[in-house]
Amino acid sequence: MTNTGRVLRCMIFLAALVVGVSEANAQDVRILRAVSRTYVIRNVTVMQGPGRKIDSGTILIREGLIATVGKEVSVPPDATEIKGDSLYVYAGFIDGLTRVSVGKPKEEPSKEKPNDPGNPPAKAAGITPYQDVRSFLNPVESAIEEWRALGFTAANVVPYGGMLPGSSAVVFLHGGPVDKMIAVTKASLYAELTVAERMYPNTILGVLAKWKELYRQAAQNKSYSAVYASNKAGLESPGADRVLEAFYPVIDKQIPVLFKAE
C-alpha cells in the first residue's frame, strides 16, 4: 500500500473517531430528573400557632407538599436530608387581596370623550368582568420575592381596571411558570367602587346603579338563553355577551363577588 493510501485510511479512521466521540457526548448531555422529590428537614423549631411550638422537630415533604410534622417522624430511605439547626418554621401567610405579580398597565393618554357619554362602551367605562387575571401574571416580577421574604406563600391576586376589572385567582408565590402558580382559577369576580372619567358611571351612586343593572340584565339573559337552548323555534337568538356571561357563575353561586372597600 502506498503512503498516500495509508494517510487516507488514517484520516478516515480519525474522522470516524471524532464523529463517534461527538455522538457519545451528545447522548450524555441530557436533563436528568431528580432522584427523589422527598425531603426531610431535621432539628427545626416549628411554630404551630400562638403559644404552640415543636422544639427540634422534623418536617417530611413529598412531591412539594408537607406530609408530616412532628417530633418522631418516620423518614423514608430515599429522602434528601436538610439540616435545619437554629431555623424556625412558620405557616405561610395568605394575602386576601393584592396585585403582586400583576404588571401595572401603562398609563394611556386621555381618551376622547365618547359620542354618548351616558351610555359608553363597556371597556371605556371600566367594565371588563370577562378578563382573567392569569393573562396578566408575571412570574419573574421582583415583588414576588419581596412578598415571599415577608412570609406570604399564596395570594388572591386581582387585575387592574375600573369598576369591574375581571376575575381573581389564588396563586402560589413561588415564581414558577404561570400555570404552575395557579391554586384556584377564577376565585372571585372582582369589583371596585371606581368611577369612570367623563362618562357614566362617574359617581359612586352611578357605579352601584350600573352594577345592579348589569346583574339584572345578566340574570335575564341567562334565563332567556336557557329557554332558547331548549326550543329555538320562533325565538330570536340571544347572541353572545361576554360582559353579562361573566356574571353567570355569580348568579349560580359558584364564585363570590369580591369588593374592594377603603
XYZ file of C-alpha atoms in Angstrom:
262
model
C 0.000 0.000 0.000
C 1.330 3.446 -0.869
C 2.000 6.129 1.699
C -0.890 8.128 0.255
C -3.248 5.180 0.874
C -2.076 4.797 4.468
C -2.550 8.524 5.142
C -6.037 8.434 3.620
C -7.050 5.422 5.745
C -5.674 7.121 8.853
C -7.626 10.309 8.111
C -10.866 8.332 7.604
C -10.291 6.488 10.904
C -9.684 9.734 12.806
C -12.789 11.355 11.270
C -14.888 8.354 12.292
C -13.415 8.517 15.798
C -14.261 12.234 16.152
C -17.833 11.633 14.966
C -18.202 8.756 17.426
C -16.920 10.855 20.333
C -19.225 13.754 19.354
C -22.259 11.457 19.241
C -21.335 9.983 22.618
C -21.040 13.460 24.144
C -24.363 14.499 22.614
C -26.022 11.465 24.164
C -24.507 12.224 27.580
C -25.833 15.823 27.640
C -29.414 15.405 28.763
C -31.606 16.700 31.561
C -31.979 14.163 34.363
C -34.962 14.117 36.679
C -34.368 14.400 40.392
C -33.621 11.057 42.013
C -36.179 11.825 44.708
C -38.744 14.532 45.423
C -38.844 13.583 49.090
C -37.114 15.863 51.573
C -36.742 15.871 55.333
C -35.836 18.933 57.393
C -34.473 17.963 60.803
C -33.995 19.789 64.067
C -36.168 22.842 63.371
C -38.416 24.831 65.685
C -41.934 24.583 64.274
C -44.325 27.376 65.268
C -47.800 25.831 65.008
C -49.637 28.856 66.388
C -49.568 31.397 69.218
C -48.033 29.643 72.232
C -47.710 26.295 70.412
C -44.390 25.091 69.066
C -42.376 21.940 68.448
C -38.724 22.060 69.519
C -36.230 20.030 67.480
C -38.974 18.965 65.116
C -38.869 17.135 61.806
C -40.716 18.014 58.599
C -41.239 15.484 55.810
C -42.034 16.836 52.334
C -43.255 14.676 49.439
C -43.902 15.919 45.897
C -43.855 19.543 47.009
C -46.359 19.057 49.862
C -45.791 18.779 53.612
C -46.594 15.163 54.534
C -45.726 15.026 58.256
C -44.628 17.393 61.001
C -43.645 16.295 64.495
C -41.005 15.128 66.951
C -40.940 11.494 65.831
C -41.320 11.182 62.058
C -40.681 8.045 60.012
C -38.286 9.087 57.262
C -38.109 7.042 54.019
C -34.639 5.986 52.868
C -34.802 7.984 49.624
C -35.357 11.317 51.397
C -32.834 14.105 50.903
C -31.911 15.493 54.310
C -31.746 19.218 55.031
C -30.264 20.328 58.343
C -32.485 22.900 59.975
C -30.390 23.671 63.054
C -31.408 27.025 64.607
C -34.135 27.582 61.960
C -37.774 28.436 62.651
C -40.684 27.269 60.505
C -43.975 29.183 60.337
C -47.135 28.638 58.331
C -47.185 30.858 55.248
C -49.418 33.934 55.140
C -52.156 34.285 52.501
C -52.818 37.774 51.126
C -56.559 38.129 50.561
C -56.336 40.963 48.027
C -53.246 42.020 46.115
C -51.869 42.760 42.665
C -48.478 41.216 43.359
C -47.126 39.559 40.178
C -49.528 41.615 38.004
C -47.761 44.159 35.837
C -49.269 47.623 36.112
C -50.601 48.748 32.714
C -49.023 51.778 31.114
C -50.971 54.968 31.562
C -52.630 55.860 28.303
C -53.081 59.468 27.248
C -56.505 60.911 27.994
C -59.017 59.337 25.662
C -61.518 61.243 23.648
C -64.950 61.653 25.159
C -67.341 59.014 23.708
C -70.142 60.126 21.412
C -72.695 59.044 24.009
C -71.104 59.576 27.463
C -74.351 58.446 29.111
C -74.013 55.008 27.510
C -70.325 54.472 26.688
C -68.719 51.215 25.508
C -68.253 48.795 28.401
C -64.460 48.711 28.222
C -64.183 52.503 28.151
C -66.259 52.658 31.348
C -64.023 50.152 33.138
C -66.430 47.218 32.736
C -64.302 44.173 31.816
C -65.539 41.317 34.079
C -64.578 38.777 31.413
C -60.849 39.395 31.927
C -58.865 36.643 33.645
C -56.025 37.761 35.912
C -53.939 34.816 34.644
C -53.410 36.743 31.413
C -51.517 39.437 33.343
C -49.392 37.360 35.747
C -45.646 37.897 35.581
C -43.814 35.074 37.409
C -40.492 36.928 37.468
C -41.756 40.173 38.994
C -39.454 41.275 41.823
C -42.408 41.863 44.181
C -42.993 38.095 44.367
C -39.611 37.586 46.024
C -40.271 40.513 48.376
C -43.676 39.147 49.395
C -42.254 35.673 49.968
C -39.464 37.121 52.116
C -42.174 38.633 54.332
C -43.753 35.198 54.801
C -46.524 35.262 52.162
C -46.728 31.979 50.262
C -50.066 32.467 48.472
C -52.313 35.352 47.479
C -55.674 36.157 45.956
C -54.479 38.227 43.002
C -56.749 40.657 41.164
C -56.281 42.540 37.883
C -56.059 46.288 37.369
C -59.079 48.059 35.945
C -62.182 50.111 36.655
C -65.407 49.129 38.394
C -65.242 45.539 37.090
C -61.602 44.648 36.294
C -62.133 40.869 35.938
C -61.801 37.620 37.865
C -59.212 36.923 40.544
C -57.106 33.804 41.110
C -55.394 32.301 44.141
C -51.735 31.835 43.227
C -48.672 30.344 44.878
C -45.867 32.871 45.197
C -43.024 30.582 44.189
C -42.334 32.387 40.925
C -42.586 29.312 38.708
C -44.349 29.060 35.336
C -47.724 30.838 35.366
C -49.785 27.658 35.029
C -47.883 26.096 37.950
C -48.583 29.149 40.126
C -52.365 28.750 39.995
C -54.040 27.241 43.074
C -57.623 28.355 42.313
C -58.626 29.858 38.988
C -61.485 32.371 38.841
C -61.686 32.510 42.620
C -63.999 35.529 42.576
C -65.472 38.271 40.418
C -63.550 41.360 41.464
C -65.268 44.749 41.716
C -64.351 48.257 42.837
C -66.263 51.450 43.538
C -64.149 53.153 40.884
C -65.851 55.753 38.738
C -65.298 56.358 35.035
C -63.839 59.608 33.737
C -66.009 61.964 31.693
C -68.648 59.268 31.152
C -71.211 57.181 33.028
C -70.870 55.897 35.713
C -68.823 58.815 37.036
C -70.188 58.786 40.622
C -70.264 56.145 43.349
C -74.064 56.009 43.161
C -73.737 55.617 39.401
C -71.383 52.645 39.871
C -73.857 50.963 42.237
C -76.723 51.600 39.821
C -74.710 50.219 36.884
C -73.789 47.149 38.922
C -77.455 46.465 39.688
C -78.386 46.983 36.050
C -75.712 44.586 34.770
C -76.600 41.904 37.311
C -80.300 42.001 36.411
C -79.543 42.012 32.701
C -77.243 39.015 33.173
C -79.906 37.084 35.099
C -82.475 37.831 32.394
C -80.057 36.939 29.591
C -79.113 33.679 31.302
C -82.756 32.707 31.739
C -83.622 33.525 28.131
C -80.570 31.620 26.854
C -81.771 28.514 28.717
C -85.235 28.829 27.144
C -83.727 29.325 23.703
C -81.446 26.297 24.120
C -84.431 24.079 24.951
C -86.555 25.192 21.981
C -85.250 27.566 19.297
C -88.422 27.560 17.192
C -89.820 31.060 16.797
C -87.285 32.640 19.175
C -84.646 35.214 18.398
C -81.092 34.145 19.220
C -79.853 35.765 22.443
C -76.385 36.158 20.920
C -73.222 36.281 22.992
C -72.396 38.952 25.544
C -69.177 38.261 27.440
C -69.857 41.063 29.943
C -73.153 39.505 31.037
C -71.843 35.944 30.765
C -69.122 36.780 33.309
C -71.912 37.160 35.891
C -73.306 33.654 35.328
C -71.025 31.906 37.896
C -72.034 34.584 40.439
C -75.740 34.103 39.715
C -75.296 30.340 40.108
C -73.425 30.975 43.400
C -70.342 29.191 42.120
C -67.998 32.100 42.913
C -68.341 35.131 45.202
C -68.053 38.803 44.369
C -65.006 40.433 45.951
C -65.415 44.160 46.557
C -62.518 46.420 47.400
C -63.601 48.848 50.105
C -61.428 51.601 51.535
